[in-house]
Coordinates of C-alpha atoms in Angstrom, one line a residue:
M963 CA -43.1 -14.2 55.9
K964 CA -40.8 -12.5 52.8
N965 CA -42.4 -15.3 50.7
M966 CA -46.2 -14.6 52.4
L967 CA -45.3 -11.0 51.0
S968 CA -44.1 -11.5 47.9
I969 CA -47.4 -13.9 47.4
S970 CA -49.5 -10.9 48.5
R971 CA -48.0 -8.4 46.2
A972 CA -48.1 -10.9 43.6
I973 CA -51.6 -10.9 44.0
F974 CA -52.5 -7.6 44.7
S975 CA -50.7 -5.9 42.7
P976 CA -52.6 -6.2 39.9
L977 CA -55.4 -5.0 41.6
L978 CA -53.7 -1.2 41.8
N979 CA -53.1 -0.9 38.2
P980 CA -56.3 1.3 37.2
I981 CA -55.8 -0.2 34.2
V982 CA -56.9 -3.9 35.1
W983 CA -60.5 -1.7 36.4
L984 CA -60.8 -0.4 33.6
I985 CA -60.8 -4.4 31.9
F986 CA -62.6 -5.7 34.7
G987 CA -65.2 -3.2 35.1
G988 CA -65.9 -3.4 30.9
V989 CA -66.5 -6.9 31.3
L990 CA -68.7 -6.9 33.9
L991 CA -70.9 -4.2 32.9
I992 CA -70.9 -5.9 29.2
F993 CA -72.1 -9.0 31.4
L994 CA -74.9 -7.1 33.2
G995 CA -75.8 -5.7 29.5
G996 CA -75.7 -9.1 27.9
Y997 CA -78.3 -10.5 30.1
G998 CA -80.6 -7.1 31.0
S999 CA -83.4 -8.5 30.0
G1000 CA -84.1 -10.2 33.1
W1001 CA -83.1 -8.0 35.6
E1002 CA -84.0 -4.5 33.6
S1003 CA -87.7 -5.9 34.0
S1004 CA -87.8 -4.7 37.4
P1005 CA -90.0 -1.6 37.9
Y1006 CA -87.1 -0.1 39.9
I1007 CA -84.7 -0.6 36.7
P1008 CA -85.3 2.6 34.4
D1009 CA -86.0 1.1 30.4
G1010 CA -82.8 1.6 28.9
T1011 CA -80.3 0.9 32.0
A1012 CA -79.3 -2.5 29.9
E1013 CA -78.1 -0.8 26.8
I1014 CA -75.9 1.9 29.1
C1015 CA -74.3 -0.7 30.5
L1016 CA -73.6 -2.4 27.6
K1017 CA -72.4 0.7 26.1
I1018 CA -70.0 2.2 28.9
G1019 CA -68.6 -1.1 29.7
S1020 CA -67.6 -2.0 25.7
A1021 CA -65.7 1.8 26.3
L1022 CA -63.6 0.9 29.0
F1023 CA -63.6 -2.3 28.1
G1024 CA -61.8 -0.5 24.8
G1025 CA -59.5 1.8 26.3
G1026 CA -58.4 -0.8 28.8
V1027 CA -57.3 -3.3 26.1
F1028 CA -55.7 0.1 24.4
A1029 CA -54.1 1.4 27.7
V1030 CA -52.3 -1.8 27.8
I1031 CA -51.2 -1.2 24.0
M1032 CA -49.8 1.9 24.7
K1033 CA -48.0 0.6 27.7
G1034 CA -45.4 -1.0 25.3
G1035 CA -42.1 1.3 25.0
Q1036 CA -42.1 0.4 20.4
F1037 CA -45.6 1.2 19.8
T1038 CA -46.0 4.3 21.7
N1039 CA -43.0 4.8 19.4
F1040 CA -44.8 4.6 16.5
F1041 CA -48.3 5.5 17.5
V1042 CA -46.8 9.5 18.3
S1043 CA -45.1 9.0 14.9
V1044 CA -48.0 8.3 13.3
V1045 CA -50.1 10.8 15.0
S1046 CA -47.6 13.3 14.3
E1047 CA -46.8 12.4 10.8
V1048 CA -51.5 12.9 10.4
F1049 CA -51.1 16.0 11.6
Y1050 CA -48.4 17.9 10.6
G1051 CA -47.2 15.8 7.2
P1052 CA -50.2 13.9 6.4
A1053 CA -49.3 14.3 2.0
D1054 CA -45.6 12.0 3.4
V1055 CA -48.1 9.5 4.9
V1056 CA -51.2 9.2 2.1
S1057 CA -50.1 9.6 -1.5
L1058 CA -52.0 12.7 -3.2
K1059 CA -55.3 10.8 -4.2
E1060 CA -55.8 8.6 -1.2
A1061 CA -55.8 12.6 0.6
K1062 CA -58.3 14.0 -2.1
S1063 CA -60.3 11.2 -1.1
R1064 CA -60.2 11.8 2.6
W1065 CA -60.5 14.9 2.3
L1066 CA -64.3 14.3 0.2
T1067 CA -65.4 12.4 2.8
L1068 CA -64.6 14.9 5.5
T1069 CA -65.9 18.0 3.8
G1070 CA -69.0 15.7 2.8
S1071 CA -69.9 15.1 6.6
I1072 CA -69.3 18.9 7.7
L1073 CA -72.3 19.3 4.1
K1074 CA -74.9 17.1 5.9
P1075 CA -76.6 18.7 8.3
V1076 CA -76.9 22.0 6.0
L1077 CA -77.0 19.9 2.6
P1078 CA -77.8 16.3 4.1
K1079 CA -79.5 15.2 0.6
E1080 CA -76.5 17.1 -1.4
C1081 CA -73.9 17.1 0.7
D1082 CA -71.7 14.6 -1.4
A1083 CA -72.8 16.5 -4.5
A1084 CA -71.4 19.5 -2.5
A1085 CA -68.1 17.9 -1.9
L1086 CA -67.4 17.1 -4.8
E1087 CA -67.4 20.7 -6.3
I1088 CA -65.9 21.4 -4.4
R1089 CA -62.8 20.1 -5.3
K1090 CA -63.3 19.7 -8.3
K1091 CA -62.7 24.0 -8.0
F1092 CA -60.4 24.2 -5.7
F1093 CA -58.6 20.5 -5.8
D1094 CA -57.5 18.9 -8.9
E1095 CA -55.6 21.2 -12.3
E1096 CA -55.6 23.9 -9.8
L1097 CA -52.9 22.1 -7.4
K1098 CA -50.0 22.3 -9.9
Y1099 CA -48.9 25.1 -10.2
H1100 CA -49.9 28.7 -8.4
F1101 CA -48.9 32.0 -8.9
E1102 CA -47.6 34.1 -7.0
D1103 CA -46.3 38.5 -7.5
V1104 CA -49.2 38.8 -10.1
V1105 CA -49.3 42.2 -12.0
H1106 CA -51.4 42.4 -15.4
Q1107 CA -51.2 45.6 -16.9
Y1108 CA -53.7 46.6 -19.2
E1109 CA -53.5 50.2 -22.1
I1110 CA -56.8 50.8 -23.7
N1111 CA -57.5 52.6 -26.7
V1112 CA -60.9 53.4 -27.6
E1113 CA -61.2 54.4 -31.8
D1114 CA -62.2 57.7 -32.2
H1115 CA -65.2 57.2 -35.6
T1116 CA -65.8 53.3 -34.6
S1117 CA -67.6 51.2 -31.4
L1118 CA -64.0 49.5 -31.0
F1119 CA -61.5 49.9 -28.1
T1120 CA -57.7 48.1 -28.8
V1121 CA -56.4 46.7 -26.0
D1122 CA -52.2 45.8 -25.2
Y1123 CA -52.2 43.3 -21.7
N1124 CA -49.4 42.3 -20.3
S1125 CA -48.9 40.0 -17.5
T1126 CA -45.5 39.2 -15.3
M1127 CA -46.3 36.5 -12.7
K1128 CA -43.9 33.4 -11.2
V1129 CA -45.1 30.4 -11.3
I1130 CA -44.7 28.1 -8.5
L1131 CA -45.1 24.0 -9.4
S1132 CA -45.8 21.5 -7.3
P1133 CA -43.3 18.9 -6.2
K1134 CA -46.0 16.0 -6.5
Y1135 CA -46.4 15.4 -10.3
K1136 CA -43.9 15.3 -13.3
E1137 CA -45.6 16.3 -15.8
I1138 CA -47.0 19.6 -16.1
I1139 CA -48.4 21.8 -18.9
F1140 CA -48.9 25.2 -18.7
K1141 CA -52.0 25.9 -20.4
Q1142 CA -53.7 29.7 -20.3
E1143 CA -56.8 31.0 -22.6
I1144 CA -57.7 34.2 -23.4
E1145 CA -61.0 35.3 -25.5
S1146 CA -61.6 38.5 -27.5
E1147 CA -64.6 38.6 -29.7
H1148 CA -62.1 39.2 -32.4
D1149 CA -60.3 36.9 -34.2
G1150 CA -57.6 39.2 -34.1
C1151 CA -56.3 38.7 -30.6
E1152 CA -52.5 38.8 -30.6
L1153 CA -49.8 37.0 -28.4
I1154 CA -47.0 39.8 -29.4
S1155 CA -44.3 38.4 -26.9
L1156 CA -44.1 35.3 -25.1
I1157 CA -41.0 35.7 -22.6
I1158 CA -39.9 32.9 -19.9
N1159 CA -37.4 33.1 -17.2
E1160 CA -36.1 36.5 -18.6
Q1161 CA -35.7 35.3 -22.0
L1162 CA -37.5 35.1 -25.0
V1163 CA -39.1 32.8 -26.0
S1164 CA -40.6 31.8 -30.1
I1165 CA -44.3 31.9 -30.4
K1166 CA -45.3 29.1 -32.9
G1167 CA -46.2 26.0 -31.6
V1168 CA -47.0 27.3 -28.1
L1169 CA -50.6 29.3 -29.3
S1170 CA -53.3 28.4 -31.0
V1171 CA -57.1 28.6 -31.4
D1172 CA -60.2 26.6 -29.2
P1173 CA -61.2 24.2 -31.5
D1174 CA -64.6 25.1 -29.5
N1175 CA -64.4 28.5 -29.2
R1176 CA -62.8 29.9 -31.9
K1177 CA -62.9 32.9 -30.0
N1178 CA -60.2 31.7 -27.9
K1179 CA -57.0 31.1 -27.7
I1180 CA -55.0 28.1 -25.7
L1181 CA -51.3 29.0 -24.8
S1182 CA -49.4 25.9 -24.0
F1183 CA -46.0 24.5 -23.0
D1184 CA -44.1 22.0 -21.0
A1185 CA -43.7 24.2 -17.6
K1186 CA -40.8 21.2 -16.2
K1187 CA -39.0 22.3 -19.2
Y1188 CA -38.2 25.9 -18.0
S1189 CA -38.3 25.3 -14.7
K1190 CA -35.8 26.5 -11.5
E1191 CA -34.8 25.5 -8.2
G1192 CA -35.4 28.6 -6.1
D1193 CA -33.5 29.5 -2.6
G1194 CA -36.6 28.1 -0.6
G1195 CA -36.3 24.7 -2.8
E1196 CA -39.5 25.7 -4.9
C1197 CA -39.5 24.3 -8.3
Y1198 CA -40.9 27.8 -10.6
L1199 CA -40.3 29.5 -13.3
T1200 CA -41.0 33.4 -14.5
L1201 CA -43.4 34.3 -17.0
E1202 CA -43.8 37.5 -19.4
R1203 CA -46.9 37.3 -21.9
H1204 CA -48.1 40.4 -24.3
F1205 CA -51.3 40.4 -25.6
R1206 CA -52.6 42.8 -28.4
F1207 CA -56.7 42.9 -29.3
K1208 CA -60.0 44.5 -30.0
Q1209 CA -63.4 44.7 -28.5
N1210 CA -66.9 46.1 -29.6
L1211 CA -67.8 48.6 -26.7
L1212 CA -71.7 47.1 -28.1
T1213 CA -71.7 43.7 -27.9
D1214 CA -68.5 42.8 -25.7
P1215 CA -67.2 46.4 -23.2
N1216 CA -65.9 43.9 -20.3
L1217 CA -62.5 42.6 -19.9
I1218 CA -63.6 39.6 -17.4
Q1219 CA -60.5 38.0 -15.5
S1220 CA -61.3 35.0 -13.0
L1221 CA -59.1 33.5 -12.1
S1222 CA -58.6 29.8 -12.9
R1223 CA -55.7 29.2 -10.5
Y1224 CA -54.2 29.8 -6.4
V1225 CA -52.6 33.6 -6.3
K1226 CA -50.5 34.7 -4.5
G1227 CA -50.2 38.5 -4.6
M1228 CA -52.0 40.3 -7.4
Q1229 CA -52.7 44.1 -8.9
V1230 CA -53.5 45.6 -12.0
K1231 CA -52.5 47.8 -13.4
I1232 CA -54.8 50.3 -16.3
R1233 CA -54.1 53.6 -18.0
M1234 CA -56.8 54.8 -20.9
T1235 CA -54.3 56.3 -24.2
S1236 CA -56.8 58.0 -26.0
K1237 CA -58.1 60.9 -24.3
N1238 CA -62.4 59.4 -25.8
G1239 CA -62.6 56.3 -23.2
K1240 CA -62.8 55.9 -19.3
F1241 CA -63.9 52.3 -17.5
V1242 CA -65.4 51.3 -13.9
F1243 CA -62.9 48.5 -12.3
S1244 CA -64.7 46.0 -9.5
D1245 CA -63.6 42.5 -8.3
T1246 CA -65.4 39.8 -8.0
G1247 CA -66.0 36.4 -6.5
F1248 CA -66.3 35.9 -2.4
K1249 CA -64.4 38.3 -0.6
T1250 CA -61.7 36.4 1.8
F1251 CA -60.4 40.2 2.3
K1252 CA -61.2 44.0 1.6
S1253 CA -58.8 45.3 -1.2
P1254 CA -58.0 48.8 -0.9
D1255 CA -59.5 51.3 -3.2
P1256 CA -57.7 51.9 -6.4
Y1257 CA -55.4 54.9 -6.6
V1258 CA -53.3 56.7 -9.3
C1259 CA -49.9 56.7 -9.6
P1260 CA -47.6 59.6 -10.7
Q1261 CA -46.6 57.6 -14.0
G1262 CA -50.4 58.2 -14.7
W1263 CA -51.4 54.0 -14.2
T1264 CA -54.5 53.6 -12.3
R1265 CA -53.2 50.9 -9.7
C1266 CA -55.8 47.9 -8.0
E1267 CA -54.2 45.9 -5.0
L1268 CA -56.4 42.8 -5.4
A1269 CA -54.0 41.0 -2.8
E1270 CA -51.0 42.1 -0.9
K1271 CA -47.8 39.7 -1.3
D1272 CA -48.4 37.8 1.3
Q1273 CA -52.3 37.1 0.9
L1274 CA -54.2 35.0 -1.2
L1275 CA -56.0 35.0 -3.7
L1276 CA -58.9 31.4 -4.7
P1277 CA -59.8 30.2 -7.7
G1278 CA -63.0 32.0 -8.6
Q1279 CA -62.3 35.5 -7.6
G1280 CA -61.0 37.3 -10.0
Y1281 CA -62.2 41.3 -11.8
I1282 CA -64.4 43.3 -14.4
L1283 CA -62.8 46.4 -16.0
T1284 CA -65.7 47.7 -18.2
V1285 CA -64.5 50.2 -20.9
I1286 CA -66.8 53.4 -21.3
K1287 CA -66.3 56.0 -24.9
V1288 CA -67.2 59.5 -24.0

């Protein structure tokens, strides 16, 4: 009697497993869908029933097989690990190059309903703008300071421009060259001082004229050479630059700053050192948040808070200072 019960359990217990019914039901529906041309001709069977059976059967069969695989303890652990890494640590699963490629595909698919023909080109432009050179380093705690003097008897004005920032380097790159350019209408744009990690650095060899546009001066140096490790393990350096240059009020009254990097926390300070000039400040680019209105501090600086300490500015955002003679 016990043997008969054992045999019965062996025969019927699998039938109590829902996974078996998933596989069995899937196979049955696939079979029915495959031979639908015969029975679907009946006037009582709606058109397309065979195709529906085939699709549902495939889904059930696939789900049953997947469930069987997932029952294995080793695979379950492996699967959980991979899913966790994909969602919470994608940089550990794929290379930066592959991650960019996958991002491009995903962005293209998101844009396709809006730009069916140009979705891939649009995705590529977005990647170029935000995920190419911009990933090597970003800036934090940025302060741009301007002292502006308008000359009395000419249309020229002199600008003393000082910028301080913390440069955070990406650990994904072995070589990082810090590179920035500053424009001036005149060739007299002069880098007065360069301070890295609170140490004065020789300007010779780090500043050059842009051969494609002599209005531009290019500041370039090996960032890894000066980097140090912070308390949080990040690789960084502090940077201070002091420039002096002249511009013409009639032909180029604007001081334009367009961010080429991600910036976390930024303030602009402006002071007129002559009484015959004033300025108009406006931020540019798309708005990720509303900046507070400019205000004058007791030291006489007009302070414009583009982003508070924990707020992020994106490449393409920036500001314009327009100088006016009064």
